């Protein structure tokens, strides 16, 4: 069924909310690179990237550009629900950057409101669009695994300079990148993932963890270990490892761009995740559908619920 709130003959007209790092690095190039999309304007209280018609608030942007059909929200998660609800109330389709909201209830509220208002919602997980993820999912689907391990370690000072919101309540700390690993995990494993134990290392001057270790298990008993670290100085590591009952090994490196089976390179590609993500979103809007899976957010929420908080040294950027 064609969604009534779009005109299939023209390009999809987008307004960007939050013109920070991810909007500039990925969203703006991905929108410009897709002939089916038009970037109409953006809004951000302070940031003003070149070549984007920018306003201070969402309200102002929508008033000046009633032709906007889609609002893509690229702000920190703590303010995402209010912005999403404002956009949906104005009849716009919504693209949420990850994580979809600061809490499960907020995410569910956005989903319910989109449904009630007949607009499309994408709770995006960009890492699921990394080039080797689908091949990994197929490899796992044909086997029984004996173990799975996530090692997601990066330097917060290098990748998130000045982003103070990450260590405030609702910013999720090391789970801001860590949830990308969990989004791949919940894509390549069919079964529900249950958090058994979580150690959350929270700096004395922060509200969110700077490192964490999780022990999880699928409903059928596959043990999963995850190690997240925001203070990795040398080799930046975004890897997932698995072993099968037949003794085969799988290693997915660099956030899902390199796949090795039994130590041999099977796939290595640098394809943009955001090109695939926007193509998916375009299709959702044009077919009147939504994609809002909150399973990675649920794992983080469960880790916070049953996790043990361990004091870590103050974090000084
Ligand atoms: P960022 O650089 O701090 O940018 C956030 C932007 O949101 C800033 O431009 C900020 O505006 C703006 N903002 C704050 N309040 C706003 C409001 N009420 N209305 C409109 N804009 C508002 O953060 P980021 O790295 O882009 O991350 C944003 C989101 O993208 C996070 O959820 C993150 O997890 C996700 N993400 C980030 C990356 C990455 O590599 N950085 C990758 C994938 C996904 P001002 O600065 O103008 O005040």
Coordinates of C-alpha atoms and ligand atoms in Angstrom, one line a residue:
X1 CA 0.0 0.0 0.0
X2 CA 1.3 3.4 -0.9
X3 CA 1.7 5.8 2.0
X4 CA -0.6 8.7 1.6
X5 CA 1.9 11.2 3.0
X6 CA 4.4 10.9 0.2
X7 CA 4.4 11.6 -3.5
X8 CA 6.1 8.6 -5.2
X9 CA 6.9 10.6 -8.4
X10 CA 9.2 13.1 -6.8
X11 CA 12.4 12.9 -4.7
X12 CA 11.9 12.3 -0.9
X13 CA 12.5 15.7 0.8
X14 CA 14.5 15.5 4.0
X15 CA 15.1 17.8 6.9
X16 CA 18.1 16.9 9.2
X17 CA 17.9 17.5 12.9
X18 CA 21.3 17.8 14.6
X19 CA 24.1 18.9 12.3
X20 CA 27.0 17.4 14.3
X21 CA 29.7 14.7 13.4
X22 CA 27.5 11.9 12.1
X23 CA 25.3 14.3 10.0
X24 CA 28.3 15.8 8.4
X25 CA 30.4 12.6 8.0
X26 CA 27.6 10.3 6.8
X27 CA 24.1 11.6 6.4
X28 CA 24.7 14.6 4.2
X29 CA 27.0 12.7 1.7
X30 CA 24.6 9.7 1.7
X31 CA 21.6 12.0 0.9
X32 CA 23.5 13.9 -1.8
X33 CA 24.7 10.5 -3.3
X34 CA 21.1 9.2 -3.7
X35 CA 19.2 10.7 -6.7
X36 CA 15.9 9.7 -5.0
X37 CA 16.6 12.0 -2.0
X38 CA 16.8 15.8 -1.6
X39 CA 18.2 17.5 1.4
X40 CA 16.0 20.5 2.0
X41 CA 17.4 22.0 5.2
X42 CA 18.8 21.2 8.6
X43 CA 18.6 22.5 12.2
X44 CA 21.0 22.6 15.1
X45 CA 21.4 25.1 17.9
X46 CA 25.0 26.0 17.0
X47 CA 26.5 23.9 14.3
X48 CA 26.3 25.3 10.8
X49 CA 28.0 23.1 8.2
X50 CA 28.6 24.7 4.8
X51 CA 26.1 24.1 2.0
X52 CA 23.2 23.3 4.4
X53 CA 20.4 25.7 4.8
X54 CA 20.3 25.7 8.6
X55 CA 17.8 26.8 11.3
X56 CA 18.1 26.8 15.1
X57 CA 15.1 24.5 15.8
X58 CA 13.0 21.8 14.3
X59 CA 9.9 24.0 14.7
X60 CA 11.5 26.8 12.7
X61 CA 12.8 24.4 10.0
X62 CA 9.3 22.8 9.5
X63 CA 7.6 26.2 9.5
X64 CA 9.9 27.5 6.8
X65 CA 9.8 24.3 4.8
X66 CA 6.4 22.6 4.8
X67 CA 7.6 20.6 1.8
X68 CA 9.8 18.4 4.1
X69 CA 8.4 14.9 4.2
X70 CA 11.1 13.2 6.3
X71 CA 12.9 14.2 9.4
X72 CA 16.2 12.5 10.1
X73 CA 17.2 12.9 13.8
X74 CA 21.0 12.9 14.4
X75 CA 21.1 14.5 17.9
X76 CA 22.3 12.8 21.1
X77 CA 19.8 10.2 22.3
X78 CA 18.5 12.1 25.4
X79 CA 16.4 14.6 23.3
X80 CA 15.4 12.3 20.5
X81 CA 11.9 11.3 21.8
X82 CA 10.7 14.9 22.0
X83 CA 12.0 15.7 18.6
X84 CA 10.6 12.5 17.0
X85 CA 7.2 13.2 18.5
X86 CA 7.2 16.8 17.2
X87 CA 8.1 15.6 13.7
X88 CA 5.5 12.8 13.8
X89 CA 2.8 15.2 15.1
X90 CA 3.6 17.4 12.0
X91 CA 3.0 14.4 9.8
X92 CA 6.6 13.6 8.9
X93 CA 8.2 10.2 8.4
X94 CA 11.1 9.7 10.9
X95 CA 14.6 8.3 10.6
X96 CA 16.2 7.8 14.0
X97 CA 20.0 7.6 14.4
X98 CA 21.1 4.9 16.7
X99 CA 20.3 4.4 19.6
X100 CA 16.6 5.0 18.8
X101 CA 16.0 6.7 22.2
X102 CA 17.4 7.0 25.7
X103 CA 15.1 4.3 27.2
X104 CA 12.9 1.4 25.9
X105 CA 9.7 3.2 26.9
X106 CA 10.7 6.3 24.9
X107 CA 11.5 4.1 21.8
X108 CA 8.2 2.3 22.2
X109 CA 6.3 5.6 22.5
X110 CA 7.9 6.9 19.2
X111 CA 7.0 3.6 17.5
X112 CA 3.4 3.7 18.7
X113 CA 3.0 7.3 17.7
X114 CA 4.3 6.7 14.2
X115 CA 1.9 3.8 13.8
X116 CA -1.0 5.9 15.1
X117 CA -0.2 8.7 12.7
X118 CA 0.4 6.6 9.6
X119 CA 4.0 7.6 9.0
X120 CA 7.1 5.5 8.4
X121 CA 9.7 5.0 11.2
X122 CA 13.2 3.7 10.8
X123 CA 15.1 2.9 14.0
X124 CA 18.4 2.7 12.2
X125 CA 21.3 0.5 13.0
X126 CA 24.0 1.5 10.6
X127 CA 26.4 -1.4 11.4
X128 CA 23.8 -3.9 10.1
X129 CA 24.5 -2.4 6.7
X130 CA 28.3 -3.1 6.9
X131 CA 29.2 -5.2 3.8
X132 CA 30.2 -8.5 5.5
X133 CA 27.2 -8.7 8.0
X134 CA 24.8 -10.6 5.7
X135 CA 27.5 -13.2 4.7
X136 CA 28.2 -13.7 8.3
X137 CA 24.5 -14.2 9.1
X138 CA 24.3 -16.8 6.3
X139 CA 27.4 -18.6 7.6
X140 CA 26.1 -18.8 11.1
X141 CA 22.6 -19.9 10.0
X142 CA 24.1 -23.0 8.5
X143 CA 26.0 -24.0 11.7
X144 CA 25.7 -24.6 15.4
X145 CA 27.9 -22.3 17.3
X146 CA 29.8 -23.2 20.5
X147 CA 30.8 -19.6 21.5
X148 CA 30.7 -16.0 20.4
X149 CA 32.8 -13.1 21.5
X150 CA 32.6 -9.4 20.9
X151 CA 35.7 -7.2 21.3
X152 CA 34.8 -3.5 20.7
X153 CA 37.6 -1.2 21.9
X154 CA 38.2 2.3 20.7
X155 CA 39.7 5.6 21.9
X156 CA 36.9 8.0 22.9
X157 CA 39.3 10.9 22.7
X158 CA 40.0 10.1 19.0
X159 CA 36.4 9.3 17.9
X160 CA 34.2 11.5 20.1
X161 CA 36.2 14.7 20.8
X162 CA 34.2 17.2 22.8
X163 CA 31.0 15.0 22.9
X164 CA 30.3 15.5 26.6
X165 CA 26.7 14.1 26.3
X166 CA 28.2 10.6 25.9
X167 CA 29.1 10.5 29.6
X168 CA 26.0 12.1 31.0
X169 CA 22.9 10.2 32.0
X170 CA 21.3 8.6 29.0
X171 CA 24.4 9.1 26.9
X172 CA 25.2 5.4 27.4
X173 CA 29.0 5.9 27.6
X174 CA 30.9 3.0 26.0
X175 CA 27.6 1.5 24.8
X176 CA 27.3 4.4 22.3
X177 CA 29.7 2.5 20.0
X178 CA 29.1 -0.9 21.8
X179 CA 25.5 -0.9 20.7
X180 CA 26.7 -1.1 17.1
X181 CA 28.2 -4.5 18.0
X182 CA 25.0 -5.5 19.7
X183 CA 23.1 -4.5 16.5
X184 CA 25.2 -6.8 14.5
X185 CA 24.9 -9.6 17.1
X186 CA 21.1 -9.4 17.0
X187 CA 21.1 -9.5 13.2
X188 CA 23.4 -12.5 12.8
X189 CA 21.9 -14.6 15.7
X190 CA 18.3 -15.6 15.4
X191 CA 17.7 -16.4 19.1
X192 CA 16.9 -13.9 21.8
X193 CA 20.0 -12.8 23.7
X194 CA 19.8 -12.7 27.5
X195 CA 22.2 -10.7 29.7
X196 CA 23.5 -12.8 32.6
X197 CA 26.1 -10.5 34.1
X198 CA 27.5 -7.1 33.4
X199 CA 30.4 -5.2 35.0
X200 CA 30.0 -1.5 34.3
X201 CA 33.1 0.7 35.0
X202 CA 31.9 4.2 35.6
X203 CA 34.4 7.1 36.1
X204 CA 33.9 9.0 39.3
X205 CA 33.0 12.2 37.4
X206 CA 30.7 10.5 34.8
X207 CA 27.2 9.0 34.8
X208 CA 27.9 6.4 32.1
X209 CA 30.4 3.5 31.8
X210 CA 33.8 4.0 30.1
X211 CA 34.3 0.2 29.8
X212 CA 32.1 -2.8 30.3
X213 CA 32.1 -6.6 30.2
X214 CA 29.0 -8.6 29.5
X215 CA 28.3 -12.3 29.8
X216 CA 25.2 -13.2 27.8
X217 CA 23.5 -16.4 26.6
X218 CA 21.0 -17.1 23.9
X219 CA 17.8 -18.8 24.8
X220 CA 19.3 -22.1 23.5
X221 CA 22.4 -21.7 25.6
X222 CA 25.1 -20.3 23.3
X223 CA 27.5 -18.3 25.6
X224 CA 28.4 -14.8 24.4
X225 CA 31.0 -12.6 25.9
X226 CA 31.4 -8.9 25.1
X227 CA 34.2 -6.6 26.1
X228 CA 33.7 -2.8 25.4
X229 CA 36.4 -0.3 26.1
X230 CA 36.6 3.4 25.4
X231 CA 40.2 3.9 26.4
X232 CA 41.9 1.7 23.8
X233 CA 45.1 3.5 22.8
X234 CA 46.7 1.3 20.1
X235 CA 44.9 -1.0 17.7
X236 CA 41.3 0.1 17.5
X237 CA 39.2 -3.1 17.5
X238 CA 35.6 -3.7 16.4
X239 CA 35.5 -7.5 16.1
X240 CA 33.2 -10.4 16.6
X241 CA 34.5 -14.0 16.8
X242 CA 32.6 -17.3 16.7
X243 CA 33.4 -21.0 16.8
X244 CA 31.2 -23.8 15.4
X245 CA 30.7 -27.4 16.7
X246 CA 32.8 -28.6 13.7
X247 CA 35.7 -26.4 15.0
X248 CA 35.4 -23.8 12.3
X249 CA 36.2 -20.2 13.2
X250 CA 34.7 -16.9 12.1
X251 CA 36.1 -13.5 12.6
X252 CA 34.3 -10.3 11.6
X253 CA 36.6 -7.3 11.9
X254 CA 36.5 -3.5 11.5
X255 CA 32.8 -3.2 12.4
X256 CA 31.6 -5.7 9.8
X257 CA 33.8 -4.8 6.8
X258 CA 36.3 -7.8 6.9
X259 CA 35.2 -11.4 7.2
X260 CA 37.7 -14.3 7.9
X261 CA 36.7 -17.9 8.0
X262 CA 39.3 -20.4 9.5
X263 CA 41.9 -17.6 9.4
X264 CA 41.4 -17.0 5.6
X265 CA 40.1 -13.7 4.2
X266 CA 36.6 -14.2 2.6
X267 CA 35.3 -10.7 2.2
X268 CA 36.8 -7.2 2.5
X269 CA 34.8 -4.2 1.3
X270 CA 34.5 -0.5 2.2
X271 CA 31.0 0.1 1.1
X272 CA 29.1 3.0 2.8
X273 CA 26.7 1.7 5.4
X274 CA 24.7 4.9 5.1
X275 CA 24.0 4.5 1.4
X276 CA 22.3 1.2 2.2
X277 CA 20.6 2.6 5.2
X278 CA 19.0 5.5 3.2
X279 CA 18.0 3.2 0.3
X280 CA 16.3 1.0 2.9
X281 CA 14.5 4.0 4.4
X282 CA 13.4 5.3 1.0
X283 CA 11.8 1.9 0.3
X284 CA 10.1 1.9 3.7
X285 CA 8.5 5.3 3.1
X286 CA 7.5 4.4 -0.5
X287 CA 5.8 1.2 0.7
X288 CA 4.3 2.7 3.8
X289 CA 6.3 0.5 6.2
X290 CA 8.4 0.9 9.3
X291 CA 11.5 -0.9 10.7
X292 CA 11.8 -0.4 14.4
X293 CA 13.7 -3.2 16.1
X294 CA 14.8 -2.3 19.6
X295 CA 16.6 -5.5 20.6
X296 CA 20.1 -3.9 20.8
X297 CA 18.7 -1.2 23.1
X298 CA 17.1 -3.9 25.2
X299 CA 20.4 -5.6 25.8
X300 CA 22.0 -2.3 27.0
X301 CA 19.0 -1.6 29.2
X302 CA 19.2 -5.1 30.7
X303 CA 23.0 -4.6 31.3
X304 CA 22.2 -1.4 33.2
X305 CA 19.4 -3.2 35.2
X306 CA 21.4 -6.2 36.4
X307 CA 24.9 -4.8 36.0
X308 CA 27.4 -4.1 38.8
X309 CA 28.7 -0.6 38.9
X310 CA 32.5 -0.4 39.5
X311 CA 34.2 2.9 40.2
X312 CA 36.8 3.9 37.6
X313 CA 39.3 6.8 37.7
X314 CA 37.9 10.2 36.6
X315 CA 37.8 10.8 32.9
X316 CA 39.5 14.0 31.8
X317 CA 39.3 14.6 28.1
Ligands
LIG1 P1 27.6 15.4 17.9 O1 28.7 15.6 17.0 O2 27.7 15.8 19.3 O3 26.3 16.1 17.2 C1 25.1 16.2 17.8 C2 24.3 17.4 17.2 O4 23.0 17.4 17.7 C3 25.0 18.7 17.4 O5 25.1 19.3 16.2 C4 24.0 19.4 18.3 O6 23.9 20.8 18.1 C5 22.7 18.8 17.9 N1 21.6 19.1 18.8 C6 21.6 19.1 20.1 N2 20.4 19.4 20.6 C7 19.6 19.7 19.5 C8 18.3 20.1 19.2 N3 17.4 20.3 20.3 N4 17.8 20.3 18.0 C9 18.6 20.1 16.9 N5 19.9 19.7 17.1 C10 20.4 19.5 18.3 O7 27.2 13.9 18.0 P2 27.3 12.8 16.8 O8 28.6 12.1 16.9 O9 26.9 13.4 15.5 O10 26.2 11.7 17.3 C11 24.8 12.0 17.2 C12 24.1 10.6 17.2 O11 24.6 9.9 16.1 C13 24.4 9.8 18.5 O12 23.2 9.1 18.9 C14 25.4 8.8 18.0 O13 25.3 7.6 18.7 C15 25.0 8.6 16.6 N6 26.2 8.2 15.7 C16 27.4 8.8 15.8 C17 28.5 8.3 15.1 C18 29.8 8.9 15.1 O14 30.8 8.3 14.6 N7 30.0 10.1 15.7 C19 28.3 7.2 14.2 C20 27.0 6.6 14.1 C21 26.0 7.1 14.9 P3 24.9 22.0 18.4 O15 26.3 21.5 18.5 O16 24.6 22.9 17.3 O17 24.5 22.6 19.8

